[in-house]
Amino acid sequence: MLLIIWALMGISAVLPMWAAIIKATRQLGDSNVQGRLFGILESGRSLVPMLYCFGVIALFNFALTKVGTEEKALNFGIVALCCLMFFSALLIWVAFKPEKREAASLKEQATVVKWSEIKFVLRLPGVWLLALIIFSSYLVYICLSFITPYTTEIYGASTSTAAVLATIRTYGIGIFGAMIAGFIADKAGSTTKVIAISFVLIAGLLMSFFLAPVDKGFLWLVIVLMLLVAFVVFIPRGIYFAVIDEIGIPIKYTGAAVGVASFIGYSPDMFAYAVVGNWLDRYPGISGFHHAFVFMAGVSLAGFVFAAMLYRHIKKKAAE
C-alpha cells in the first residue's frame, strides 16, 4: 500500500504540476526578465525545501514529546505537510494573476497538453537541444553528490562536516546561485550564451580537483572547489527553462515543450548513480573519483556544444 501511495504522490506532484509551474513562471513577465524569473524559481525551490524540512523536523520532535511514539509523531508531521500543501494551493489560487502576453484564447492558455502539441514541439530542433542541455546540466548536478564521500574517504572530513557541506551544496548554494544566474542572463541578453559559458567553467573547475594535493591538510581547498563547482552548476540549472522563451515557443506549447525536454533531461536519474557508483567500487580510492570527475567534465563540455548549437540556431532563426 505504501508503494502505491508513494507512486500516486509522484504522479500527482509531477505530471500535472511541473509543466504548469514552468508555464506560470514564464507568464509572469516578458522576454527581458525570463532569466531572473526562473532563477528566482530555482532559488525558491532550494530555500523552501530546506525551511520545511527543518520545520517538519522541529514539529516531529515537538510531537514526539507529546504523543510518546515515533509513529504518531510522524503522522503529525505528515498532516502538517498536507496542511502546508493545501495552504499553498489556496494562496496560488487567490494570488496568481499571470500577465496576458499574447491575445490568446482560453483554449490556447490551457495547461492540458494535447498530443498535437507534443507532435508540434517534437519537430522543433530547439526543443531537442534544450533537452540535451538539461540532460547535461542535471547529470552533472546529481553527480555532485559523490563529492561528499570524496571529502570523507580521501581528505578525512568527518561525517558531520560532510553532512553540513552536502546541505550547503544542495540547498544553500542554490538559494543564491540560481538567482544570481537569472539576473546575469537577463543582463547578458542571452540565456543560452550564459549557459554555454557556465558549462566551460564547470568543466575547468572539475578538472581542478586533479591539482589539489592528496593531503588532509588541503581539505579546505577541496571544499572551496566543491562550493565553486556547485555555484556554477546552478547557473544552467537555474535558467535553462528560460530558454523556452528565447527559442520563441508560443505560450500555448510551453507545457508540451517542458514535458518533452524534462522527459529527456531528467533521465540521468535512471542510470547516473549506478554508473558512477560502479566506478567507485571497481576503482577503489582516489582513482574511482577521478573517473567521476573526468566523466562530469566530459558531460559539461558536451553541454557546452549543445548550448553553442542552440545559440547559433536562435541567431540564425532571428536573422531569417
C-alpha positions as a LaTeX table, in Angstrom:
\begin{tabular}{lrrr}
\hline
Residue & $x$ (\AA) & $y$ (\AA) & $z$ (\AA) \\
\hline
Met1 & 0.00 & 0.00 & 0.00 \\
Leu2 & 2.84 & 2.39 & 0.84 \\
Leu3 & 4.39 & 1.77 & $-2.58$ \\
Ile4 & 1.07 & 2.60 & $-4.25$ \\
Ile5 & 0.68 & 5.78 & $-2.21$ \\
Trp6 & 4.27 & 6.78 & $-3.00$ \\
Ala7 & 3.70 & 6.19 & $-6.73$ \\
Leu8 & 0.47 & 8.20 & $-6.67$ \\
Met9 & 2.29 & 11.03 & $-4.90$ \\
Gly10 & 4.86 & 11.10 & $-7.68$ \\
Ile11 & 2.17 & 11.12 & $-10.36$ \\
Ser12 & 0.11 & 13.83 & $-8.66$ \\
Ala13 & 3.10 & 16.00 & $-7.81$ \\
Val14 & 4.94 & 15.79 & $-11.13$ \\
Leu15 & 2.58 & 15.11 & $-14.04$ \\
Pro16 & 0.01 & 17.90 & $-13.52$ \\
Met17 & 2.24 & 20.39 & $-11.71$ \\
Trp18 & 5.68 & 20.57 & $-13.31$ \\
Ala19 & 4.69 & 21.88 & $-16.74$ \\
Ala20 & 2.13 & 24.18 & $-15.11$ \\
Ile21 & 4.78 & 25.67 & $-12.80$ \\
Ile22 & 7.14 & 26.38 & $-15.69$ \\
Lys23 & 4.35 & 27.83 & $-17.80$ \\
Ala24 & 3.08 & 30.01 & $-14.95$ \\
Thr25 & 6.59 & 31.29 & $-14.28$ \\
Arg26 & 7.03 & 32.18 & $-17.93$ \\
Gln27 & 3.77 & 34.14 & $-17.90$ \\
Leu28 & 4.86 & 36.33 & $-15.00$ \\
Gly29 & 6.93 & 38.64 & $-17.21$ \\
Asp30 & 8.15 & 39.43 & $-20.70$ \\
Ser31 & 11.23 & 38.18 & $-22.51$ \\
Asn32 & 13.52 & 40.68 & $-20.78$ \\
Val33 & 13.04 & 39.12 & $-17.33$ \\
Gln34 & 12.78 & 35.40 & $-18.07$ \\
Gly35 & 16.22 & 34.68 & $-16.63$ \\
Arg36 & 15.54 & 36.26 & $-13.28$ \\
Leu37 & 12.06 & 34.72 & $-13.07$ \\
Phe38 & 13.40 & 31.19 & $-13.46$ \\
Gly39 & 16.43 & 31.98 & $-11.32$ \\
Ile40 & 14.15 & 33.11 & $-8.51$ \\
Leu41 & 12.01 & 30.00 & $-9.01$ \\
Glu42 & 15.04 & 27.73 & $-8.62$ \\
Ser43 & 16.23 & 29.73 & $-5.61$ \\
Gly44 & 12.84 & 29.21 & $-4.02$ \\
Arg45 & 13.00 & 25.51 & $-4.83$ \\
Ser46 & 16.21 & 25.40 & $-2.81$ \\
Leu47 & 15.09 & 27.63 & 0.06 \\
Val48 & 11.58 & 26.30 & 0.66 \\
Pro49 & 12.51 & 22.58 & 0.94 \\
Met50 & 15.27 & 23.48 & 3.37 \\
Leu51 & 12.87 & 25.52 & 5.51 \\
Tyr52 & 10.05 & 23.00 & 5.58 \\
Cys53 & 12.46 & 20.13 & 6.26 \\
Phe54 & 13.74 & 21.96 & 9.31 \\
Gly55 & 10.15 & 22.84 & 10.23 \\
Val56 & 8.90 & 19.27 & 9.94 \\
Ile57 & 11.84 & 18.00 & 11.98 \\
Ala58 & 11.02 & 20.55 & 14.69 \\
Leu59 & 7.34 & 19.53 & 14.60 \\
Phe60 & 8.30 & 15.87 & 14.76 \\
Asn61 & 10.48 & 16.43 & 17.83 \\
Phe62 & 7.74 & 18.50 & 19.47 \\
Ala63 & 5.07 & 15.89 & 18.72 \\
Leu64 & 7.34 & 13.13 & 19.99 \\
Thr65 & 7.44 & 14.76 & 23.43 \\
Lys66 & 3.62 & 14.94 & 23.45 \\
Val67 & 2.46 & 11.64 & 21.93 \\
Gly68 & 5.38 & 9.48 & 23.01 \\
Thr69 & 5.79 & 7.29 & 19.90 \\
Glu70 & 7.67 & 7.96 & 16.67 \\
Glu71 & 4.79 & 6.58 & 14.58 \\
Lys72 & 2.29 & 9.09 & 15.95 \\
Ala73 & 4.84 & 11.89 & 15.71 \\
Leu74 & 5.47 & 11.00 & 12.06 \\
Asn75 & 1.73 & 11.10 & 11.39 \\
Phe76 & 1.67 & 14.56 & 12.94 \\
Gly77 & 4.42 & 15.69 & 10.56 \\
Ile78 & 2.62 & 14.25 & 7.53 \\
Val79 & $-0.58$ & 16.07 & 8.49 \\
Ala80 & 1.42 & 19.29 & 8.83 \\
Leu81 & 2.81 & 18.83 & 5.31 \\
Cys82 & $-0.71$ & 18.20 & 3.97 \\
Cys83 & $-1.89$ & 21.44 & 5.57 \\
Leu84 & 1.07 & 23.26 & 4.02 \\
Met85 & 0.18 & 21.91 & 0.56 \\
Phe86 & $-3.45$ & 22.97 & 0.99 \\
Phe87 & $-2.43$ & 26.46 & 2.12 \\
Ser88 & $-0.01$ & 26.77 & $-0.81$ \\
Ala89 & $-2.71$ & 25.76 & $-3.29$ \\
Leu90 & $-5.13$ & 28.28 & $-1.80$ \\
Leu91 & $-2.51$ & 31.03 & $-1.91$ \\
Ile92 & $-1.72$ & 30.36 & $-5.58$ \\
Trp93 & $-5.40$ & 30.24 & $-6.47$ \\
Val94 & $-6.02$ & 33.65 & $-4.90$ \\
Ala95 & $-2.79$ & 35.49 & $-5.66$ \\
Phe96 & $-1.54$ & 34.23 & $-9.02$ \\
Lys97 & $-2.61$ & 36.50 & $-11.88$ \\
Pro98 & $-0.33$ & 35.99 & $-14.91$ \\
Glu99 & 0.13 & 38.77 & $-17.42$ \\
Lys100 & $-1.63$ & 38.32 & $-20.73$ \\
Arg101 & 1.37 & 38.46 & $-23.03$ \\
Glu102 & $-0.50$ & 37.12 & $-26.02$ \\
Ala103 & $-4.00$ & 37.75 & $-27.28$ \\
Ala104 & $-4.72$ & 34.06 & $-27.00$ \\
Ser105 & $-7.98$ & 32.32 & $-26.32$ \\
Leu106 & $-8.70$ & 30.46 & $-23.11$ \\
Lys107 & $-8.25$ & 27.28 & $-25.06$ \\
Glu108 & $-4.73$ & 28.31 & $-26.03$ \\
Gln109 & $-3.92$ & 29.18 & $-22.42$ \\
Ala110 & $-4.99$ & 25.79 & $-21.10$ \\
Thr111 & $-2.32$ & 23.78 & $-19.33$ \\
Val112 & $-3.63$ & 20.40 & $-20.52$ \\
Val113 & $-1.11$ & 19.11 & $-23.03$ \\
Lys114 & $-2.56$ & 17.64 & $-26.21$ \\
Trp115 & $-0.94$ & 15.09 & $-28.47$ \\
Ser116 & $-0.98$ & 17.59 & $-31.35$ \\
Glu117 & 1.08 & 20.00 & $-29.23$ \\
Ile118 & 3.60 & 17.28 & $-28.42$ \\
Lys119 & 3.96 & 16.44 & $-32.12$ \\
Phe120 & 4.49 & 20.12 & $-32.85$ \\
Val121 & 7.33 & 20.58 & $-30.33$ \\
Leu122 & 8.95 & 17.30 & $-31.37$ \\
Arg123 & 9.59 & 18.91 & $-34.75$ \\
Leu124 & 11.46 & 21.84 & $-33.20$ \\
Pro125 & 15.28 & 21.47 & $-33.14$ \\
Gly126 & 15.43 & 23.97 & $-30.29$ \\
Val127 & 13.41 & 21.72 & $-28.00$ \\
Trp128 & 15.75 & 18.77 & $-28.62$ \\
Leu129 & 18.81 & 20.90 & $-27.95$ \\
Leu130 & 17.20 & 22.26 & $-24.78$ \\
Ala131 & 16.51 & 18.69 & $-23.67$ \\
Leu132 & 20.19 & 17.82 & $-24.17$ \\
Ile133 & 21.26 & 20.93 & $-22.25$ \\
Ile134 & 19.03 & 19.93 & $-19.34$ \\
Phe135 & 20.34 & 16.35 & $-19.60$ \\
Ser136 & 23.94 & 17.56 & $-19.32$ \\
Ser137 & 23.25 & 20.03 & $-16.53$ \\
Tyr138 & 21.18 & 17.62 & $-14.46$ \\
Leu139 & 23.65 & 14.77 & $-14.90$ \\
Val140 & 26.48 & 16.90 & $-13.53$ \\
Tyr141 & 24.22 & 18.20 & $-10.75$ \\
Ile142 & 23.28 & 14.79 & $-9.37$ \\
Cys143 & 26.85 & 13.51 & $-9.70$ \\
Leu144 & 28.00 & 16.29 & $-7.37$ \\
Ser145 & 26.66 & 14.12 & $-4.55$ \\
Phe146 & 29.74 & 11.91 & $-4.96$ \\
Ile147 & 31.95 & 14.77 & $-3.79$ \\
Thr148 & 30.65 & 14.14 & $-0.26$ \\
Pro149 & 32.32 & 10.70 & 0.06 \\
Tyr150 & 35.35 & 12.21 & $-1.71$ \\
Thr151 & 35.84 & 14.62 & 1.20 \\
Thr152 & 35.45 & 11.86 & 3.81 \\
Glu153 & 37.34 & 8.98 & 2.17 \\
Ile154 & 40.20 & 10.90 & 0.58 \\
Tyr155 & 40.56 & 14.01 & 2.77 \\
Gly156 & 39.30 & 12.70 & 6.10 \\
Ala157 & 36.35 & 15.01 & 6.63 \\
Ser158 & 34.09 & 13.93 & 9.49 \\
Thr159 & 30.60 & 12.61 & 8.81 \\
Ser160 & 29.01 & 15.66 & 10.42 \\
Thr161 & 31.18 & 18.02 & 8.38 \\
Ala162 & 30.29 & 16.15 & 5.20 \\
Ala163 & 26.58 & 16.35 & 6.05 \\
Val164 & 26.79 & 20.11 & 6.55 \\
Leu165 & 28.71 & 20.53 & 3.29 \\
Ala166 & 26.16 & 18.39 & 1.44 \\
Thr167 & 23.31 & 20.56 & 2.75 \\
Ile168 & 25.09 & 23.76 & 1.76 \\
Arg169 & 25.95 & 22.33 & $-1.67$ \\
Thr170 & 22.42 & 21.07 & $-2.36$ \\
Tyr171 & 20.32 & 23.87 & $-0.88$ \\
Gly172 & 22.40 & 26.80 & 0.36 \\
Ile173 & 24.32 & 27.45 & $-2.86$ \\
Gly174 & 21.15 & 27.10 & $-4.92$ \\
Ile175 & 19.39 & 29.85 & $-2.99$ \\
Phe176 & 21.87 & 32.43 & $-4.22$ \\
Gly177 & 23.45 & 30.81 & $-7.27$ \\
Ala178 & 20.30 & 30.36 & $-9.33$ \\
Met179 & 19.00 & 33.85 & $-8.58$ \\
Ile180 & 22.32 & 35.48 & $-9.48$ \\
Ala181 & 22.41 & 33.41 & $-12.67$ \\
Gly182 & 18.99 & 34.71 & $-13.64$ \\
Phe183 & 19.99 & 38.35 & $-13.34$ \\
Ile184 & 23.25 & 37.68 & $-15.21$ \\
Ala185 & 21.32 & 36.03 & $-18.05$ \\
Asp186 & 18.94 & 38.98 & $-18.37$ \\
Lys187 & 21.84 & 41.43 & $-18.28$ \\
Ala188 & 23.73 & 39.47 & $-20.94$ \\
Gly189 & 20.67 & 39.37 & $-23.17$ \\
Ser190 & 21.02 & 35.66 & $-23.93$ \\
Thr191 & 20.29 & 32.84 & $-21.52$ \\
Thr192 & 21.80 & 30.32 & $-23.92$ \\
Lys193 & 25.13 & 32.17 & $-24.10$ \\
Val194 & 25.38 & 32.28 & $-20.29$ \\
Ile195 & 24.63 & 28.56 & $-20.11$ \\
Ala196 & 27.32 & 27.79 & $-22.69$ \\
Ile197 & 29.95 & 29.75 & $-20.77$ \\
Ser198 & 28.93 & 28.14 & $-17.49$ \\
Phe199 & 29.47 & 24.64 & $-18.91$ \\
Val200 & 33.07 & 25.53 & $-19.80$ \\
Leu201 & 33.64 & 26.88 & $-16.28$ \\
Ile202 & 32.17 & 23.71 & $-14.76$ \\
Ala203 & 34.50 & 21.50 & $-16.80$ \\
Gly204 & 37.52 & 23.56 & $-15.78$ \\
Leu205 & 36.63 & 23.53 & $-12.10$ \\
Leu206 & 36.02 & 19.79 & $-12.11$ \\
Met207 & 39.44 & 19.14 & $-13.61$ \\
Ser208 & 40.92 & 21.39 & $-10.92$ \\
Phe209 & 40.31 & 18.60 & $-8.40$ \\
Phe210 & 43.25 & 16.81 & $-10.00$ \\
Leu211 & 45.51 & 19.68 & $-8.93$ \\
Ala212 & 44.56 & 19.51 & $-5.25$ \\
Pro213 & 47.29 & 17.73 & $-3.25$ \\
Val214 & 46.05 & 14.47 & $-1.71$ \\
Asp215 & 46.65 & 15.57 & 1.85 \\
Lys216 & 44.18 & 16.05 & 4.69 \\
Gly217 & 45.64 & 19.49 & 5.24 \\
Phe218 & 44.18 & 20.54 & 1.89 \\
Leu219 & 40.59 & 19.66 & 2.78 \\
Trp220 & 39.84 & 23.39 & 2.78 \\
Leu221 & 40.90 & 23.62 & $-0.88$ \\
Val222 & 38.63 & 20.74 & $-1.87$ \\
Ile223 & 35.74 & 22.38 & 0.00 \\
Val224 & 36.35 & 25.67 & $-1.84$ \\
Leu225 & 36.44 & 23.86 & $-5.19$ \\
Met226 & 33.26 & 21.96 & $-4.32$ \\
Leu227 & 31.38 & 25.15 & $-3.46$ \\
Leu228 & 32.62 & 26.90 & $-6.60$ \\
Val229 & 31.53 & 23.97 & $-8.78$ \\
Ala230 & 28.14 & 23.86 & $-7.06$ \\
Phe231 & 27.66 & 27.60 & $-7.61$ \\
Val232 & 28.45 & 27.39 & $-11.32$ \\
Val233 & 26.33 & 24.24 & $-11.75$ \\
Phe234 & 23.33 & 26.20 & $-10.50$ \\
Ile235 & 23.77 & 28.70 & $-13.35$ \\
Pro236 & 22.41 & 26.43 & $-16.11$ \\
Arg237 & 20.16 & 24.59 & $-13.67$ \\
Gly238 & 18.53 & 27.82 & $-12.58$ \\
Ile239 & 17.85 & 29.29 & $-16.00$ \\
Tyr240 & 17.61 & 26.54 & $-18.62$ \\
Phe241 & 13.81 & 26.73 & $-18.80$ \\
Ala242 & 14.11 & 30.44 & $-19.62$ \\
Val243 & 15.48 & 29.21 & $-22.96$ \\
Ile244 & 11.91 & 28.25 & $-23.95$ \\
Asp245 & 11.11 & 31.94 & $-24.38$ \\
Glu246 & 14.40 & 32.58 & $-26.17$ \\
Ile247 & 13.62 & 29.81 & $-28.64$ \\
Gly248 & 10.33 & 31.57 & $-29.35$ \\
Ile249 & 7.95 & 28.76 & $-28.44$ \\
Pro250 & 4.39 & 30.12 & $-28.12$ \\
Ile251 & 2.82 & 30.09 & $-24.66$ \\
Lys252 & 0.33 & 27.52 & $-25.91$ \\
Tyr253 & 3.09 & 24.94 & $-26.43$ \\
Thr254 & 5.03 & 25.62 & $-23.22$ \\
Gly255 & 3.58 & 22.61 & $-21.39$ \\
Ala256 & 4.39 & 20.24 & $-24.24$ \\
Ala257 & 7.92 & 21.63 & $-24.61$ \\
Val258 & 8.55 & 21.28 & $-20.88$ \\
Gly259 & 7.23 & 17.72 & $-20.92$ \\
Val260 & 9.45 & 16.60 & $-23.79$ \\
Ala261 & 12.55 & 18.41 & $-22.51$ \\
Ser262 & 12.03 & 17.14 & $-18.96$ \\
Phe263 & 11.46 & 13.54 & $-20.03$ \\
Ile264 & 14.86 & 13.50 & $-21.72$ \\
Gly265 & 16.61 & 15.98 & $-19.46$ \\
Tyr266 & 15.90 & 14.27 & $-16.14$ \\
Ser267 & 16.52 & 10.73 & $-17.39$ \\
Pro268 & 20.01 & 10.59 & $-15.76$ \\
Asp269 & 18.19 & 9.66 & $-12.55$ \\
Met270 & 17.77 & 6.22 & $-14.10$ \\
Phe271 & 21.45 & 5.44 & $-14.57$ \\
Ala272 & 23.88 & 8.08 & $-13.23$ \\
Tyr273 & 24.10 & 6.80 & $-9.65$ \\
Ala274 & 24.61 & 3.22 & $-10.81$ \\
Val275 & 27.31 & 4.16 & $-13.35$ \\
Val276 & 29.38 & 6.36 & $-11.06$ \\
Gly277 & 28.81 & 4.08 & $-8.08$ \\
Asn278 & 30.13 & 1.17 & $-10.14$ \\
Trp279 & 33.32 & 3.12 & $-10.90$ \\
Leu280 & 33.85 & 3.84 & $-7.23$ \\
Asp281 & 33.50 & 0.11 & $-6.50$ \\
Arg282 & 35.74 & $-1.04$ & $-9.36$ \\
Tyr283 & 38.44 & 1.55 & $-8.79$ \\
Pro284 & 38.99 & 1.93 & $-5.04$ \\
Gly285 & 40.46 & 5.08 & $-3.58$ \\
Ile286 & 41.04 & 8.27 & $-5.48$ \\
Ser287 & 41.07 & 6.56 & $-8.90$ \\
Gly288 & 37.31 & 5.98 & $-8.86$ \\
Phe289 & 36.65 & 9.62 & $-8.03$ \\
His290 & 38.98 & 10.72 & $-10.82$ \\
His291 & 36.88 & 8.67 & $-13.24$ \\
Ala292 & 33.81 & 10.51 & $-11.96$ \\
Phe293 & 35.42 & 13.94 & $-12.35$ \\
Val294 & 36.53 & 13.21 & $-15.92$ \\
Phe295 & 33.05 & 11.92 & $-16.75$ \\
Met296 & 31.38 & 15.03 & $-15.32$ \\
Ala297 & 33.81 & 17.32 & $-17.13$ \\
Gly298 & 33.13 & 15.50 & $-20.39$ \\
Val299 & 29.39 & 15.85 & $-19.91$ \\
Ser300 & 29.88 & 19.56 & $-19.21$ \\
Leu301 & 31.79 & 20.01 & $-22.46$ \\
Ala302 & 29.02 & 18.17 & $-24.28$ \\
Gly303 & 26.58 & 20.60 & $-22.67$ \\
Phe304 & 28.67 & 23.47 & $-24.00$ \\
Val305 & 28.43 & 22.04 & $-27.52$ \\
Phe306 & 24.64 & 21.69 & $-27.23$ \\
Ala307 & 24.29 & 25.24 & $-25.87$ \\
Ala308 & 26.54 & 26.65 & $-28.61$ \\
Met309 & 24.48 & 24.84 & $-31.24$ \\
Leu310 & 21.27 & 26.21 & $-29.75$ \\
Tyr311 & 22.70 & 29.74 & $-29.60$ \\
Arg312 & 23.63 & 29.50 & $-33.27$ \\
His313 & 20.19 & 28.11 & $-34.09$ \\
Ile314 & 18.48 & 31.01 & $-32.29$ \\
Lys315 & 20.66 & 33.60 & $-34.04$ \\
Lys316 & 20.02 & 32.01 & $-37.43$ \\
Lys317 & 16.29 & 31.92 & $-36.79$ \\
Ala318 & 16.28 & 35.58 & $-35.71$ \\
Ala319 & 18.11 & 36.60 & $-38.88$ \\
Glu320 & 15.55 & 34.96 & $-41.16$ \\
\hline
\end{tabular}
